[in-house]
Amino acid sequence: MSEKKLKFNSKTIHGGQSPDKAYGAVMPPIYQTSTYAQTTPGGHKGFEYSRSGNPTRAALESSFASIESGDYGLAFASGLAAMDAVIKLLNPGDEVISTNDLYGGSYRIFKQIFEKYGIVFHFVDMQNVDAIKAKINDKTSLVWVETPTNPMMNIIDIKAVSKLAKANDILLAVDNTFATPYLQRPLEMGADIVMHSATKYLGGHSDVVLGALVVKDKDLADKLYFIQNASGAVCGPMDSFLTLRGIKTLHVRMQRHCENGKAVAEYLKQHPKIENVYWPGFEEHLNHDIAKEQMHDFGGMISFIPKGASYDDAIKIVEKLRVFTLAESLGGVESLAGHPASMTHASIPKEEREKSGVVDSLIRLSVGIEDASDLINDLESAIG
Ligand SMILES: Cc1ncc(COP(=O)(O)O)c(C=O)c1O
């Protein structure tokens, strides 16, 4: 059967994979080498130097391409290194329209690294696609979408944004970290580039930092491969191996993340001491219908605000949690809680942050795959 015809759950295991040529190893060996013997200059077996290519990384890159329904996958040292490569496609004077609610580090690389090279960034609320239209001009080269957004769980209509981007000859990149290809596959909806912090759900075990890009277009892939090699922010073979191993259980983990996410979101929603819960699975969520259409389920990421919206109450809750660990990051098997204003989103100025709802009392949960009742009991004791 052609690999492209495999369904998603089979792709996570077999997509782009074949037994190792040396001994038939079912999992690709960790080729812990920087270089490869040549019989004559250029006489090698496909690999010359591990910044340019490494067999373990190549196996991971094929898996990325397969699970995201793309043709070319690229693995990087981190999610931000993957973003760095995308922005390096642009030239001084080019403009980028980005979601206004996004990971703090993404905002930081845009504003504090690339703005000084003459790239202009606009941050808009993309829940209404017309807001993007209003910012387009002849310098607009890239639209950067995160959906669901981090940490407000806003949903952006990928098909509608893609239509707009195509009509204006603008590249569309989607950070698919929160949803993963189990829930949504942006390339199938017309996006040009999918990006991941594979550190999160793809790796899935909080033991690796790694980034991914997937594209369909050969010219775009060649430009990105050139940047990957020329700038050199590649991941090592051990990290490639760990991420590949994580991907093989992505579908079963995600199914449980979604089930537990729903249980926790519904528990929080009915709690008298909770003011607001942000989760796209609620019917009253602004773009719930779009989430239903473009996502296969609603995921395990939830944000909430305690009644009275006090910073002190939020801090007390995260300090009291015992099964949830207070930590940066998300998407691992274990449940994590975070305080975006002082942790993941601290690099966004308070004034900017609050415009998109990231107030000082907001708590973000990455709901893991433990027993849902243990998670709810933990929240119950912490909220009081
Ligand atoms: C949505 C999103 N995008 C990008 C990143 C950056 O990825 P990394 O930490 O792997 O560099 C993160 C990290 O938290 C994230 O949550």
PDB file of C-alpha atoms and ligand atoms in Angstrom, residues 78-80 103 106 146 150 175 177 195 197 199-200 210 330, ligand 1:
ATOM      1  CA  SER A  78      13.945  23.867  18.848  1.00  0.00           C
ATOM      2  CA  GLY A  79      10.588  25.245  17.810  1.00  0.00           C
ATOM      3  CA  LEU A  80      12.065  28.743  17.824  1.00  0.00           C
ATOM      4  CA  TYR A 103       3.581  32.054  22.494  1.00  0.00           C
ATOM      5  CA  SER A 106       7.391  33.714  19.196  1.00  0.00           C
ATOM      6  CA  GLU A 146      -1.333  29.961  15.829  1.00  0.00           C
ATOM      7  CA  ASN A 150      -1.444  30.162  23.314  1.00  0.00           C
ATOM      8  CA  ASP A 175       2.111  26.910  14.277  1.00  0.00           C
ATOM      9  CA  THR A 177       1.963  22.890  18.270  1.00  0.00           C
ATOM     10  CA  MET A 195       5.616  24.599  12.222  1.00  0.00           C
ATOM     11  CA  SER A 197       7.520  22.964  18.812  1.00  0.00           C
ATOM     12  CA  THR A 199       9.200  19.662  22.331  1.00  0.00           C
ATOM     13  CA  LYS A 200       5.494  19.446  23.175  1.00  0.00           C
ATOM     14  CA  LEU A 210      13.097  20.124  19.068  1.00  0.00           C
ATOM     15  CA  LEU A 330       3.100  21.603  27.691  1.00  0.00           C
TER      16      LEU A 330
HETATM   17  C1  LIG B   1       2.877  27.428  20.476  1.00  0.00           C
HETATM   18  C2  LIG B   1       4.380  27.399  20.614  1.00  0.00           C
HETATM   19  N1  LIG B   1       5.142  27.702  19.563  1.00  0.00           N
HETATM   20  C3  LIG B   1       6.492  27.692  19.633  1.00  0.00           C
HETATM   21  C4  LIG B   1       7.144  27.401  20.810  1.00  0.00           C
HETATM   22  C5  LIG B   1       8.638  27.425  20.869  1.00  0.00           C
HETATM   23  O1  LIG B   1       9.150  26.118  20.833  1.00  0.00           O
HETATM   24  P1  LIG B   1      10.503  25.662  21.564  1.00  0.00           P
HETATM   25  O2  LIG B   1      10.342  25.916  23.027  1.00  0.00           O
HETATM   26  O3  LIG B   1      10.613  24.216  21.190  1.00  0.00           O
HETATM   27  O4  LIG B   1      11.588  26.494  20.965  1.00  0.00           O
HETATM   28  C6  LIG B   1       6.383  27.090  21.948  1.00  0.00           C
HETATM   29  C7  LIG B   1       7.062  26.801  23.216  1.00  0.00           C
HETATM   30  O5  LIG B   1       6.460  26.813  24.284  1.00  0.00           O
HETATM   31  C8  LIG B   1       4.961  27.096  21.842  1.00  0.00           C
HETATM   32  O6  LIG B   1       4.184  26.825  22.905  1.00  0.00           O
END
